[in-house]
mmCIF file of C-alpha atoms in Angstrom:
data_model
loop_
_atom_site.group_PDB
_atom_site.id
_atom_site.type_symbol
_atom_site.label_atom_id
_atom_site.label_comp_id
_atom_site.label_asym_id
_atom_site.label_seq_id
_atom_site.Cartn_x
_atom_site.Cartn_y
_atom_site.Cartn_z
ATOM 1 C CA MET A 1 -14.247 0.142 10.456
ATOM 2 C CA ALA A 2 -14.301 0.872 6.770
ATOM 3 C CA LYS A 3 -17.069 -0.815 4.824
ATOM 4 C CA ILE A 4 -15.882 -1.895 1.408
ATOM 5 C CA THR A 5 -16.885 -4.537 -1.095
ATOM 6 C CA LEU A 6 -15.296 -7.491 -2.833
ATOM 7 C CA LYS A 7 -17.110 -8.263 -6.093
ATOM 8 C CA GLY A 8 -20.083 -6.369 -4.708
ATOM 9 C CA ASN A 9 -20.197 -8.316 -1.420
ATOM 10 C CA PRO A 10 -19.724 -6.208 1.724
ATOM 11 C CA VAL A 11 -16.625 -6.716 3.874
ATOM 12 C CA GLN A 12 -15.075 -4.532 6.532
ATOM 13 C CA THR A 13 -11.617 -3.607 7.639
ATOM 14 C CA GLU A 14 -10.194 -3.600 11.131
ATOM 15 C CA GLY A 15 -10.327 0.190 11.330
ATOM 16 C CA ASN A 16 -9.978 3.300 9.232
ATOM 17 C CA LEU A 17 -7.095 4.932 7.428
ATOM 18 C CA PRO A 18 -5.296 7.719 9.263
ATOM 19 C CA PRO A 19 -7.058 10.991 8.420
ATOM 20 C CA VAL A 20 -5.566 13.743 6.297
ATOM 21 C CA GLY A 21 -3.523 16.118 8.455
ATOM 22 C CA SER A 22 -2.704 13.526 11.111
ATOM 23 C CA PRO A 23 0.707 11.996 11.764
ATOM 24 C CA ALA A 24 0.999 8.617 10.045
ATOM 25 C CA PRO A 25 1.758 5.585 12.211
ATOM 26 C CA ASP A 26 5.447 4.674 11.996
ATOM 27 C CA ALA A 27 5.067 1.035 11.063
ATOM 28 C CA SER A 28 7.883 -1.423 10.576
ATOM 29 C CA LEU A 29 7.657 -3.685 7.510
ATOM 30 C CA THR A 30 9.822 -6.373 5.920
ATOM 31 C CA GLY A 31 11.827 -5.780 2.768
ATOM 32 C CA ILE A 32 12.334 -8.290 -0.022
ATOM 33 C CA ASP A 33 15.775 -8.941 1.507
ATOM 34 C CA LEU A 34 14.034 -9.827 4.841
ATOM 35 C CA SER A 35 15.348 -6.691 6.560
ATOM 36 C CA ASP A 36 13.085 -4.602 8.770
ATOM 37 C CA LYS A 37 12.277 -1.119 7.498
ATOM 38 C CA LYS A 38 10.519 1.615 9.481
ATOM 39 C CA LEU A 39 8.459 4.008 7.391
ATOM 40 C CA SER A 40 10.152 6.953 9.132
ATOM 41 C CA SER A 41 13.556 5.774 7.871
ATOM 42 C CA ILE A 42 12.495 6.308 4.247
ATOM 43 C CA PRO A 43 13.282 9.905 3.250
ATOM 44 C CA GLY A 44 11.127 12.316 1.288
ATOM 45 C CA LYS A 45 7.473 12.198 0.404
ATOM 46 C CA ARG A 46 6.018 8.713 0.378
ATOM 47 C CA VAL A 47 3.145 7.084 -1.486
ATOM 48 C CA LEU A 48 1.892 3.970 0.297
ATOM 49 C CA ASN A 49 0.241 1.728 -2.285
ATOM 50 C CA ILE A 50 -1.551 -0.836 -0.095
ATOM 51 C CA PHE A 51 -3.163 -3.905 -1.651
ATOM 52 C CA PRO A 52 -4.285 -7.509 -0.967
ATOM 53 C CA SER A 53 -1.898 -9.591 -3.109
ATOM 54 C CA ILE A 54 0.694 -9.004 -5.802
ATOM 55 C CA ASP A 55 -0.629 -12.072 -7.641
ATOM 56 C CA THR A 56 -3.893 -10.437 -8.686
ATOM 57 C CA GLY A 57 -4.393 -8.320 -11.787
ATOM 58 C CA VAL A 58 -5.512 -5.057 -10.189
ATOM 59 C CA CYS A 59 -2.807 -5.219 -7.512
ATOM 60 C CA ALA A 60 -0.117 -5.849 -10.110
ATOM 61 C CA THR A 61 -1.456 -2.963 -12.208
ATOM 62 C CA SER A 62 -1.325 -0.558 -9.265
ATOM 63 C CA VAL A 63 2.289 -1.534 -8.550
ATOM 64 C CA ARG A 64 3.262 -1.024 -12.201
ATOM 65 C CA THR A 65 1.373 2.265 -12.451
ATOM 66 C CA PHE A 66 2.803 3.802 -9.285
ATOM 67 C CA ASN A 67 6.297 2.546 -10.176
ATOM 68 C CA LYS A 68 6.030 4.454 -13.442
ATOM 69 C CA ARG A 69 4.095 7.587 -12.494
ATOM 70 C CA ALA A 70 4.997 8.569 -8.944
ATOM 71 C CA THR A 71 8.684 7.957 -9.252
ATOM 72 C CA GLU A 72 8.858 10.545 -12.035
ATOM 73 C CA LYS A 73 8.487 13.137 -9.281
ATOM 74 C CA PRO A 74 11.708 14.096 -7.481
ATOM 75 C CA GLY A 75 11.963 13.331 -3.765
ATOM 76 C CA VAL A 76 9.130 10.772 -3.842
ATOM 77 C CA THR A 77 9.344 7.130 -2.791
ATOM 78 C CA VAL A 78 6.584 4.719 -3.713
ATOM 79 C CA ILE A 79 6.145 2.005 -1.105
ATOM 80 C CA ASN A 80 4.087 -1.004 -2.164
ATOM 81 C CA VAL A 81 2.679 -2.819 0.867
ATOM 82 C CA SER A 82 0.885 -6.168 1.097
ATOM 83 C CA MET A 83 0.795 -9.307 3.210
ATOM 84 C CA ASP A 84 2.570 -11.253 0.458
ATOM 85 C CA LEU A 85 5.763 -12.927 1.569
ATOM 86 C CA PRO A 86 8.945 -11.062 0.612
ATOM 87 C CA PHE A 87 9.890 -13.937 -1.726
ATOM 88 C CA ALA A 88 6.737 -13.465 -3.833
ATOM 89 C CA LEU A 89 7.220 -9.699 -3.912
ATOM 90 C CA LYS A 90 10.858 -10.096 -4.976
ATOM 91 C CA ARG A 91 9.876 -12.551 -7.730
ATOM 92 C CA PHE A 92 7.208 -10.219 -9.112
ATOM 93 C CA CYS A 93 9.346 -7.091 -8.978
ATOM 94 C CA GLY A 94 12.259 -8.873 -10.658
ATOM 95 C CA ALA A 95 10.086 -10.284 -13.429
ATOM 96 C CA GLU A 96 8.294 -6.950 -13.985
ATOM 97 C CA GLY A 97 11.315 -4.663 -13.701
ATOM 98 C CA ILE A 98 9.849 -2.825 -10.703
ATOM 99 C CA ASP A 99 13.022 -1.055 -9.667
ATOM 100 C CA LYS A 100 11.940 2.476 -8.780
ATOM 101 C CA ALA A 101 9.542 1.584 -5.969
ATOM 102 C CA LEU A 102 10.176 -0.012 -2.602
ATOM 103 C CA THR A 103 8.131 -3.151 -1.988
ATOM 104 C CA LEU A 104 7.502 -4.239 1.591
ATOM 105 C CA SER A 105 5.636 -7.033 3.324
ATOM 106 C CA GLY A 106 3.497 -6.778 6.432
ATOM 107 C CA PHE A 107 3.674 -10.506 7.168
ATOM 108 C CA ARG A 108 5.381 -9.949 10.548
ATOM 109 C CA SER A 109 4.057 -6.483 11.290
ATOM 110 C CA ASP A 110 1.073 -4.744 12.840
ATOM 111 C CA PHE A 111 0.902 -2.340 9.871
ATOM 112 C CA GLY A 112 -2.617 -3.520 8.974
ATOM 113 C CA LYS A 113 -3.899 -2.698 12.426
ATOM 114 C CA GLN A 114 -2.023 0.621 12.606
ATOM 115 C CA TYR A 115 -3.419 1.742 9.244
ATOM 116 C CA GLY A 116 -6.852 0.101 9.639
ATOM 117 C CA VAL A 117 -6.568 -1.921 6.420
ATOM 118 C CA THR A 118 -6.735 -5.544 7.577
ATOM 119 C CA ILE A 119 -9.785 -7.242 6.069
ATOM 120 C CA GLN A 120 -11.908 -8.816 8.822
ATOM 121 C CA GLU A 121 -14.238 -11.131 6.917
ATOM 122 C CA GLY A 122 -14.711 -13.104 3.736
ATOM 123 C CA GLY A 123 -12.255 -14.888 1.516
ATOM 124 C CA LEU A 124 -9.529 -12.247 1.932
ATOM 125 C CA THR A 125 -9.608 -12.186 5.743
ATOM 126 C CA GLY A 126 -6.219 -11.182 7.097
ATOM 127 C CA LEU A 127 -5.056 -9.515 3.877
ATOM 128 C CA TYR A 128 -4.989 -5.752 3.349
ATOM 129 C CA SER A 129 -7.687 -3.751 1.621
ATOM 130 C CA ARG A 130 -6.796 -1.610 -1.371
ATOM 131 C CA ALA A 131 -5.813 1.852 -0.173
ATOM 132 C CA VAL A 132 -3.430 4.707 -0.882
ATOM 133 C CA VAL A 133 -1.873 7.007 1.703
ATOM 134 C CA VAL A 134 0.411 9.903 0.739
ATOM 135 C CA LEU A 135 2.805 11.243 3.384
ATOM 136 C CA ASP A 136 4.867 14.406 3.444
ATOM 137 C CA GLU A 137 8.541 14.477 4.420
ATOM 138 C CA GLY A 138 7.641 14.651 8.123
ATOM 139 C CA GLY A 139 5.183 11.757 8.042
ATOM 140 C CA LYS A 140 1.971 13.795 7.999
ATOM 141 C CA VAL A 141 -0.899 12.372 5.937
ATOM 142 C CA LEU A 142 -1.537 14.476 2.821
ATOM 143 C CA TYR A 143 -4.034 12.110 1.185
ATOM 144 C CA SER A 144 -5.790 8.878 2.047
ATOM 145 C CA GLU A 145 -8.089 6.763 -0.071
ATOM 146 C CA GLN A 146 -9.820 3.584 1.004
ATOM 147 C CA VAL A 147 -10.832 2.143 -2.363
ATOM 148 C CA PRO A 148 -14.511 1.174 -1.957
ATOM 149 C CA GLU A 149 -14.380 -1.947 -4.164
ATOM 150 C CA ILE A 150 -11.310 -4.156 -3.773
ATOM 151 C CA GLY A 151 -11.338 -5.018 -7.477
ATOM 152 C CA GLN A 152 -11.146 -1.332 -8.454
ATOM 153 C CA GLU A 153 -7.933 0.608 -9.062
ATOM 154 C CA PRO A 154 -7.131 3.564 -6.814
ATOM 155 C CA ASN A 155 -7.478 7.151 -7.985
ATOM 156 C CA TYR A 156 -3.870 7.625 -9.145
ATOM 157 C CA ASP A 157 -4.436 11.213 -10.282
ATOM 158 C CA ALA A 158 -5.870 12.356 -6.943
ATOM 159 C CA ALA A 159 -3.052 10.728 -4.973
ATOM 160 C CA LEU A 160 -0.292 12.056 -7.208
ATOM 161 C CA ALA A 161 -1.788 15.563 -7.189
ATOM 162 C CA LYS A 162 -0.930 15.739 -3.464
ATOM 163 C CA LEU A 163 2.770 15.423 -4.221
#
């Protein structure tokens, strides 16, 4: 279990992120059109931007930042993942012009368990922690970051350097 904090208060996740060099779990998530999407069906290198809720400032910033920065690299797909319902994700992406990244919901998936990001205690129990996982074309983990404080942004530069 990863030990992280929320506003300085300790919380833990269900497990740990897949380690660098390992094959990433092939989770199935729900698109904003309610279709099921397996991670393996998304071609190219993938940046998984995992976060608690699109309706918080830091989460929204990470979605905007990855939409802008990672998609400037050819052959890369940014995949934003949270427990938000597809309707909320669609509303946000439409209002913000998030059109270069793929936004998926884990609301009917075991993604959180597979990736070890489900928060186990506190006010955000059941939501995902803030994390970034970068995958190569074959689904191998190139980079993983469990952000230690949920209210902190991920290390964009370190993640993008692995592409």
